[in-house]
Amino acid sequence: MFSRRSLLAGATALGGASLLPAIAHAKGSVASAIYPGTWEEAYRAIVAPALKKKDAVDLELQPLFAVDQIAKARAARGAPPFDTFVLDPGPRITGIEGGLFDKFDGKKITNASKLPAGTIDDWGIAVSAQVVGIAYNPKKVPAPKGWKDLFTDPWVSKLGLTGFQTTFGTVSLIEIAKIFGGSETNIEPALVELKKVLPKVAAVGQPAAMPSLFQQGQCDVMYTNTQTVATLKGRGVDIEFVKPETGAITFFTTLHIAKGSAEVANAYKYFDVALSKDVQEALTKPPYNLVPVNKDVPLPADLPMKNLDEMATYVQHDWAKINPLRASWIEKFNKEMAK
């Protein structure tokens, strides 16, 4: 997770054709891992054509969740299966510690000056922001003020829970733990309180199932990111986003060059195009709803901030501390919270 001093210092639907190893790439191409689903769709529709037009570089996308990107890169043992990663803070720390990234030179990014301070470091560059808080159906429940409200009526009986498999789930549960006396490394208070109300809770589901559960009315309150809220709203779902009284949570999704990549020059061209004003602005629009990092891009009206600099005041987390504990948290949540 990004610290306030340096947002990068301390530190999610499958498909697509399989890609050839980096050594077999044709001239003028770069292979990137990409999150399946919305990210893949957006990058095929917006980024790939823009890169082809500007630099005559073909963008080959390999849809992989973050944990699979790290696993494939580790298994490749120096012959990277793709040239670039796209990662959230936890996997990013894992990649750094595992020596999976090439050193990053921010001076090669012409759009670097358009990014918020601290979003470039020796290992990569931010490409999209994420803002996490509480979503609710305004026709079913009033707006909650914060995390503690979720444990009382009328919200608890409408609540949808998910675990630590995703970044947004992890950080939300950490913030819930803090409300009950826990901390960034102690989530036990959250689980204790959740077990007390579990019989009342509307639904417990896998992260990918939560938007559908909300859309179907099986829950009317959940913790999630603004991108999911905007996507559901675009489908006509009654949903609004609340910034908890303790603060919205923020983190950045980052791009990294794979150690051993044969297409480093093209990787920098890809990153620069992905960070350009026109591309970033196109990615903010429905149905993609990605939060930009280029400060020249107008922010969508439904985001809980007027400019990107406000995110420096949002709640952030130290993933170097969280990562070693997360696997046990996932196991514990799945065991104790299953309904």
Tab-separated table of C-alpha atoms in Angstrom:
chain	number	residue	atom	x	y	z
A	1	MET	CA	0.000	0.000	0.000
A	2	PHE	CA	1.121	3.533	-0.600
A	3	SER	CA	2.304	5.538	2.384
A	4	ARG	CA	1.493	9.236	2.599
A	5	ARG	CA	5.130	10.213	2.162
A	6	SER	CA	5.528	8.148	-0.990
A	7	LEU	CA	2.475	6.433	-2.309
A	8	LEU	CA	4.615	3.730	-3.814
A	9	ALA	CA	7.538	3.548	-1.435
A	10	GLY	CA	6.435	0.897	0.986
A	11	ALA	CA	4.704	-0.152	-0.256
A	12	THR	CA	-9.490	-7.879	-10.155
A	13	ALA	CA	-13.851	-13.291	-16.070
A	14	LEU	CA	-11.275	-14.986	-17.909
A	15	GLY	CA	-10.601	-15.275	-21.626
A	16	GLY	CA	-8.199	-14.378	-24.367
A	17	ALA	CA	-5.671	-16.276	-26.371
A	18	SER	CA	-2.583	-17.750	-24.776
A	19	LEU	CA	0.572	-15.803	-25.508
A	20	LEU	CA	3.952	-16.920	-26.790
A	21	PRO	CA	6.971	-16.468	-24.527
A	22	ALA	CA	8.608	-13.067	-24.623
A	23	ILE	CA	11.516	-14.314	-26.738
A	24	ALA	CA	9.108	-15.146	-29.570
A	25	HIS	CA	7.431	-11.727	-29.734
A	26	ALA	CA	7.272	-10.127	-33.132
A	27	LYS	CA	9.017	-6.781	-33.514
A	28	GLY	CA	6.743	-3.993	-32.435
A	29	SER	CA	4.810	-5.806	-29.728
A	30	VAL	CA	4.537	-5.958	-25.971
A	31	ALA	CA	2.755	-8.591	-23.895
A	32	SER	CA	0.989	-7.483	-20.753
A	33	ALA	CA	-0.810	-9.355	-18.037
A	34	ILE	CA	-4.163	-7.702	-17.395
A	35	TYR	CA	-6.977	-8.237	-14.932
A	36	PRO	CA	-9.779	-10.311	-16.465
A	37	GLY	CA	-13.155	-8.693	-16.989
A	38	THR	CA	-13.510	-4.926	-17.122
A	39	TRP	CA	-9.791	-4.212	-17.260
A	40	GLU	CA	-9.225	-6.588	-20.163
A	41	GLU	CA	-12.231	-5.205	-22.053
A	42	ALA	CA	-11.127	-1.624	-21.476
A	43	TYR	CA	-7.529	-2.185	-22.515
A	44	ARG	CA	-8.522	-4.093	-25.663
A	45	ALA	CA	-10.980	-1.353	-26.632
A	46	ILE	CA	-9.033	1.755	-25.628
A	47	VAL	CA	-5.353	1.216	-24.873
A	48	ALA	CA	-4.391	-1.298	-27.574
A	49	PRO	CA	-5.680	0.805	-30.517
A	50	ALA	CA	-4.098	3.955	-29.075
A	51	LEU	CA	-0.707	2.244	-28.693
A	52	LYS	CA	-0.909	0.851	-32.214
A	53	LYS	CA	-1.778	4.262	-33.629
A	54	LYS	CA	0.868	6.224	-31.752
A	55	ASP	CA	3.828	3.839	-31.706
A	56	ALA	CA	2.923	0.996	-34.122
A	57	VAL	CA	3.227	-1.404	-31.176
A	58	ASP	CA	0.843	-4.353	-30.817
A	59	LEU	CA	-0.448	-4.865	-27.276
A	60	GLU	CA	-0.930	-8.535	-26.482
A	61	LEU	CA	-3.059	-9.010	-23.380
A	62	GLN	CA	-2.972	-12.062	-21.140
A	63	PRO	CA	-5.905	-12.009	-18.663
A	64	LEU	CA	-4.649	-13.077	-15.255
A	65	PHE	CA	-5.573	-12.186	-11.701
A	66	ALA	CA	-2.731	-10.782	-9.618
A	67	VAL	CA	-1.936	-14.006	-7.753
A	68	ASP	CA	-1.711	-15.866	-11.085
A	69	GLN	CA	0.596	-13.229	-12.557
A	70	ILE	CA	3.000	-13.692	-9.662
A	71	ALA	CA	2.759	-17.501	-9.824
A	72	LYS	CA	3.440	-17.639	-13.582
A	73	ALA	CA	6.367	-15.247	-13.335
A	74	ARG	CA	7.903	-17.257	-10.504
A	75	ALA	CA	7.469	-20.521	-12.409
A	76	ALA	CA	9.094	-19.043	-15.536
A	77	ARG	CA	12.460	-18.732	-13.774
A	78	GLY	CA	13.897	-15.826	-15.718
A	79	ALA	CA	11.988	-16.319	-18.986
A	80	PRO	CA	8.987	-14.086	-18.309
A	81	PRO	CA	5.662	-15.219	-19.820
A	82	PHE	CA	4.727	-11.559	-20.331
A	83	ASP	CA	6.551	-8.239	-20.382
A	84	THR	CA	4.490	-6.256	-17.896
A	85	PHE	CA	2.394	-6.770	-14.776
A	86	VAL	CA	-0.691	-4.925	-13.512
A	87	LEU	CA	-1.004	-5.326	-9.731
A	88	ASP	CA	-2.648	-4.091	-6.558
A	89	PRO	CA	-0.486	-3.222	-3.516
A	90	GLY	CA	-0.243	-6.656	-1.884
A	91	PRO	CA	0.946	-8.574	-4.964
A	92	ARG	CA	3.147	-5.618	-5.877
A	93	ILE	CA	5.083	-6.059	-2.606
A	94	THR	CA	5.345	-9.810	-3.314
A	95	GLY	CA	6.764	-9.052	-6.765
A	96	ILE	CA	9.349	-6.654	-5.393
A	97	GLU	CA	10.438	-9.077	-2.677
A	98	GLY	CA	10.631	-11.893	-5.239
A	99	GLY	CA	12.812	-9.925	-7.645
A	100	LEU	CA	10.238	-10.217	-10.437
A	101	PHE	CA	10.456	-6.622	-11.706
A	102	ASP	CA	13.003	-4.741	-13.772
A	103	LYS	CA	14.180	-1.455	-12.299
A	104	PHE	CA	11.839	1.329	-13.419
A	105	ASP	CA	12.968	4.636	-14.919
A	106	GLY	CA	10.235	7.229	-14.489
A	107	LYS	CA	12.151	9.668	-16.712
A	108	LYS	CA	11.105	7.567	-19.712
A	109	ILE	CA	7.434	8.412	-19.104
A	110	THR	CA	6.529	11.703	-20.796
A	111	ASN	CA	3.286	11.864	-18.798
A	112	ALA	CA	5.045	11.437	-15.447
A	113	SER	CA	4.547	15.079	-14.479
A	114	LYS	CA	0.776	14.637	-14.757
A	115	LEU	CA	0.650	12.054	-11.950
A	116	PRO	CA	0.182	12.751	-8.224
A	117	ALA	CA	3.389	12.993	-6.225
A	118	GLY	CA	4.806	9.670	-5.103
A	119	THR	CA	3.053	7.465	-7.668
A	120	ILE	CA	6.307	6.501	-9.401
A	121	ASP	CA	9.193	4.670	-7.788
A	122	ASP	CA	12.076	2.358	-8.681
A	123	TRP	CA	9.712	-0.565	-9.350
A	124	GLY	CA	6.713	0.795	-11.224
A	125	ILE	CA	4.092	3.413	-11.856
A	126	ALA	CA	0.463	3.928	-10.862
A	127	VAL	CA	-2.057	3.561	-13.706
A	128	SER	CA	-5.390	3.702	-11.879
A	129	ALA	CA	-6.640	4.759	-8.473
A	130	GLN	CA	-9.147	2.841	-6.418
A	131	VAL	CA	-11.430	4.241	-3.727
A	132	VAL	CA	-13.142	1.870	-1.287
A	133	GLY	CA	-16.067	2.497	1.040
A	134	ILE	CA	-19.668	1.421	1.583
A	135	ALA	CA	-22.313	0.923	-1.099
A	136	TYR	CA	-26.014	0.885	-0.283
A	137	ASN	CA	-29.414	0.823	-2.001
A	138	PRO	CA	-31.009	4.203	-1.198
A	139	LYS	CA	-34.495	2.804	-1.812
A	140	LYS	CA	-34.012	0.088	0.810
A	141	VAL	CA	-31.886	1.618	3.581
A	142	PRO	CA	-30.709	5.073	4.670
A	143	ALA	CA	-27.082	6.014	4.114
A	144	PRO	CA	-24.816	4.543	6.814
A	145	LYS	CA	-22.364	6.955	8.402
A	146	GLY	CA	-19.569	4.462	8.839
A	147	TRP	CA	-18.414	0.900	9.409
A	148	LYS	CA	-20.014	0.501	12.848
A	149	ASP	CA	-23.482	1.165	11.405
A	150	LEU	CA	-23.208	-2.049	9.414
A	151	PHE	CA	-23.572	-4.026	12.648
A	152	THR	CA	-26.942	-2.537	13.583
A	153	ASP	CA	-30.377	-2.384	11.987
A	154	PRO	CA	-31.518	-1.498	9.438
A	155	TRP	CA	-28.178	-2.232	7.744
A	156	VAL	CA	-27.031	-5.518	9.290
A	157	SER	CA	-30.014	-7.497	7.978
A	158	LYS	CA	-29.260	-6.170	4.482
A	159	LEU	CA	-25.489	-6.650	4.655
A	160	GLY	CA	-23.437	-8.645	2.155
A	161	LEU	CA	-20.074	-9.925	3.400
A	162	THR	CA	-17.002	-11.072	1.531
A	163	GLY	CA	-13.551	-12.014	2.755
A	164	PHE	CA	-9.883	-11.215	2.352
A	165	GLN	CA	-9.353	-12.575	-1.185
A	166	THR	CA	-9.407	-9.105	-2.718
A	167	THR	CA	-7.695	-5.862	-1.873
A	168	PHE	CA	-11.000	-4.061	-1.305
A	169	GLY	CA	-12.234	-6.838	1.005
A	170	THR	CA	-9.029	-6.905	3.000
A	171	VAL	CA	-8.826	-3.171	3.589
A	172	SER	CA	-12.534	-2.927	4.457
A	173	LEU	CA	-12.264	-5.659	7.076
A	174	ILE	CA	-9.140	-4.036	8.502
A	175	GLU	CA	-11.043	-0.773	8.915
A	176	ILE	CA	-13.902	-2.656	10.593
A	177	ALA	CA	-11.383	-4.266	12.942
A	178	LYS	CA	-10.014	-0.835	13.860
A	179	ILE	CA	-13.492	0.369	14.866
A	180	PHE	CA	-13.635	-2.460	17.435
A	181	GLY	CA	-10.122	-2.043	18.785
A	182	GLY	CA	-8.119	-3.980	16.206
A	183	SER	CA	-5.375	-2.783	13.893
A	184	GLU	CA	-3.765	-3.229	10.509
A	185	THR	CA	-2.277	-6.503	11.722
A	186	ASN	CA	-5.043	-7.589	14.139
A	187	ILE	CA	-8.362	-8.383	12.453
A	188	GLU	CA	-9.661	-10.614	15.252
A	189	PRO	CA	-12.014	-7.925	16.657
A	190	ALA	CA	-13.746	-7.709	13.272
A	191	LEU	CA	-14.296	-11.454	13.145
A	192	VAL	CA	-15.586	-11.517	16.732
A	193	GLU	CA	-18.176	-8.851	15.964
A	194	LEU	CA	-19.099	-10.394	12.610
A	195	LYS	CA	-19.759	-13.767	14.261
A	196	LYS	CA	-22.169	-12.075	16.674
A	197	VAL	CA	-24.298	-10.693	13.833
A	198	LEU	CA	-23.780	-13.494	11.305
A	199	PRO	CA	-27.285	-14.968	11.809
A	200	LYS	CA	-28.757	-11.601	10.802
A	201	VAL	CA	-26.487	-10.950	7.817
A	202	ALA	CA	-28.207	-11.137	4.416
A	203	ALA	CA	-25.440	-12.845	2.409
A	204	VAL	CA	-21.863	-14.091	2.518
A	205	GLY	CA	-20.280	-14.564	-0.892
A	206	GLN	CA	-17.133	-14.703	-2.965
A	207	PRO	CA	-15.885	-11.268	-4.067
A	208	ALA	CA	-16.862	-11.758	-7.713
A	209	ALA	CA	-20.424	-12.670	-6.677
A	210	MET	CA	-21.117	-9.549	-4.635
A	211	PRO	CA	-22.216	-7.231	-7.476
A	212	SER	CA	-24.721	-9.843	-8.672
A	213	LEU	CA	-26.021	-10.432	-5.145
A	214	PHE	CA	-26.547	-6.696	-4.786
A	215	GLN	CA	-28.171	-6.363	-8.206
A	216	GLN	CA	-30.527	-9.250	-7.422
A	217	GLY	CA	-31.519	-7.667	-4.101
A	218	GLN	CA	-30.019	-10.429	-1.961
A	219	CYS	CA	-28.127	-7.708	-0.113
A	220	ASP	CA	-28.554	-3.941	-0.048
A	221	VAL	CA	-25.334	-2.921	1.703
A	222	MET	CA	-21.747	-4.008	0.993
A	223	TYR	CA	-18.179	-2.756	1.083
A	224	THR	CA	-16.757	-2.226	-2.389
A	225	ASN	CA	-14.969	0.231	-4.675
A	226	THR	CA	-16.331	3.162	-6.664
A	227	GLN	CA	-15.764	1.323	-9.949
A	228	THR	CA	-18.249	-1.407	-8.957
A	229	VAL	CA	-20.761	1.207	-7.826
A	230	ALA	CA	-20.484	3.121	-11.108
A	231	THR	CA	-20.790	-0.091	-13.136
A	232	LEU	CA	-23.935	-1.213	-11.290
A	233	LYS	CA	-25.432	2.257	-11.517
A	234	GLY	CA	-24.822	2.150	-15.256
A	235	ARG	CA	-26.952	-1.011	-15.380
A	236	GLY	CA	-29.818	0.829	-13.721
A	237	VAL	CA	-29.226	-0.590	-10.235
A	238	ASP	CA	-30.239	1.624	-7.291
A	239	ILE	CA	-26.879	2.094	-5.591
A	240	GLU	CA	-24.902	4.901	-3.970
A	241	PHE	CA	-21.404	5.186	-2.484
A	242	VAL	CA	-20.675	6.376	1.054
A	243	LYS	CA	-17.316	7.614	2.265
A	244	PRO	CA	-17.157	6.266	5.857
A	245	GLU	CA	-16.819	8.852	8.596
A	246	THR	CA	-13.347	7.475	9.378
A	247	GLY	CA	-12.372	8.153	5.752
A	248	ALA	CA	-12.502	6.466	2.392
A	249	ILE	CA	-9.793	3.912	1.646
A	250	THR	CA	-7.510	4.399	-1.315
A	251	PHE	CA	-4.839	2.447	-3.138
A	252	PHE	CA	-3.329	2.434	-6.596
A	253	THR	CA	-3.088	-0.260	-9.225
A	254	THR	CA	0.398	-0.225	-10.700
A	255	LEU	CA	2.276	-1.284	-13.833
A	256	HIS	CA	5.646	-3.060	-13.693
A	257	ILE	CA	8.166	-4.335	-16.238
A	258	ALA	CA	9.022	-8.023	-15.895
A	259	LYS	CA	12.644	-8.806	-15.106
A	260	GLY	CA	14.163	-10.342	-18.208
A	261	SER	CA	11.675	-8.796	-20.628
A	262	ALA	CA	12.938	-8.491	-24.199
A	263	GLU	CA	10.517	-5.632	-24.897
A	264	VAL	CA	11.485	-3.013	-22.334
A	265	ALA	CA	11.360	-0.110	-24.792
A	266	ASN	CA	7.889	-1.079	-25.945
A	267	ALA	CA	6.784	-1.533	-22.346
A	268	TYR	CA	7.613	2.096	-21.619
A	269	LYS	CA	5.682	3.156	-24.742
A	270	TYR	CA	2.684	1.129	-23.550
A	271	PHE	CA	2.812	2.672	-20.078
A	272	ASP	CA	3.075	6.188	-21.497
A	273	VAL	CA	0.043	5.692	-23.745
A	274	ALA	CA	-1.967	4.152	-20.885
A	275	LEU	CA	-1.205	7.263	-18.808
A	276	SER	CA	-1.982	9.824	-21.528
A	277	LYS	CA	-4.867	12.234	-20.994
A	278	ASP	CA	-7.065	10.986	-23.857
A	279	VAL	CA	-6.679	7.319	-22.918
A	280	GLN	CA	-7.145	7.903	-19.189
A	281	GLU	CA	-10.252	9.975	-19.860
A	282	ALA	CA	-11.726	7.268	-22.108
A	283	LEU	CA	-11.107	4.668	-19.405
A	284	THR	CA	-13.135	6.687	-16.870
A	285	LYS	CA	-16.278	6.480	-18.994
A	286	PRO	CA	-18.917	3.719	-18.843
A	287	PRO	CA	-18.803	0.793	-19.030
A	288	TYR	CA	-15.222	0.797	-17.673
A	289	ASN	CA	-15.374	3.446	-14.920
A	290	LEU	CA	-11.682	3.280	-14.002
A	291	VAL	CA	-10.414	6.066	-11.750
A	292	PRO	CA	-7.699	8.076	-13.540
A	293	VAL	CA	-4.282	9.050	-12.230
A	294	ASN	CA	-3.525	11.688	-14.878
A	295	LYS	CA	-4.365	14.954	-13.131
A	296	ASP	CA	-5.435	16.593	-16.417
A	297	VAL	CA	-8.402	14.206	-16.614
A	298	PRO	CA	-11.686	15.503	-15.150
A	299	LEU	CA	-12.859	13.227	-12.366
A	300	PRO	CA	-16.261	11.542	-12.791
A	301	ALA	CA	-18.953	13.405	-10.867
A	302	ASP	CA	-19.864	10.422	-8.677
A	303	LEU	CA	-16.389	10.077	-7.120
A	304	PRO	CA	-16.150	11.257	-3.484
A	305	MET	CA	-13.367	13.755	-4.231
A	306	LYS	CA	-12.754	16.873	-6.294
A	307	ASN	CA	-9.165	16.101	-7.265
A	308	LEU	CA	-6.605	13.322	-7.025
A	309	ASP	CA	-4.519	15.138	-4.418
A	310	GLU	CA	-7.321	14.541	-1.891
A	311	MET	CA	-6.387	10.857	-1.876
A	312	ALA	CA	-3.265	11.682	0.129
A	313	THR	CA	-5.628	12.275	3.065
A	314	TYR	CA	-7.514	8.989	2.588
A	315	VAL	CA	-6.926	5.807	4.570
A	316	GLN	CA	-3.961	3.802	3.301
A	317	HIS	CA	-2.324	0.563	4.436
A	318	ASP	CA	1.121	-0.988	4.745
A	319	TRP	CA	1.016	-4.139	2.659
A	320	ALA	CA	4.460	-5.248	3.721
A	321	LYS	CA	2.839	-5.885	7.121
A	322	ILE	CA	-0.434	-7.267	5.756
A	323	ASN	CA	0.946	-9.756	3.216
A	324	PRO	CA	2.468	-12.263	5.688
A	325	LEU	CA	-0.851	-12.484	7.580
A	326	ARG	CA	-3.332	-12.489	4.709
A	327	ALA	CA	-3.387	-16.215	3.891
A	328	SER	CA	-4.316	-17.090	7.470
A	329	TRP	CA	-6.980	-14.367	7.459
A	330	ILE	CA	-8.544	-15.812	4.293
A	331	GLU	CA	-8.611	-19.281	5.835
A	332	LYS	CA	-10.058	-18.046	9.113
A	333	PHE	CA	-12.786	-15.962	7.456
A	334	ASN	CA	-13.816	-18.811	5.161
A	335	LYS	CA	-14.007	-21.206	8.096
A	336	GLU	CA	-15.832	-18.953	10.537
A	337	MET	CA	-18.085	-16.890	8.279
A	338	ALA	CA	-19.529	-19.546	5.940
A	339	LYS	CA	-23.316	-19.594	6.183
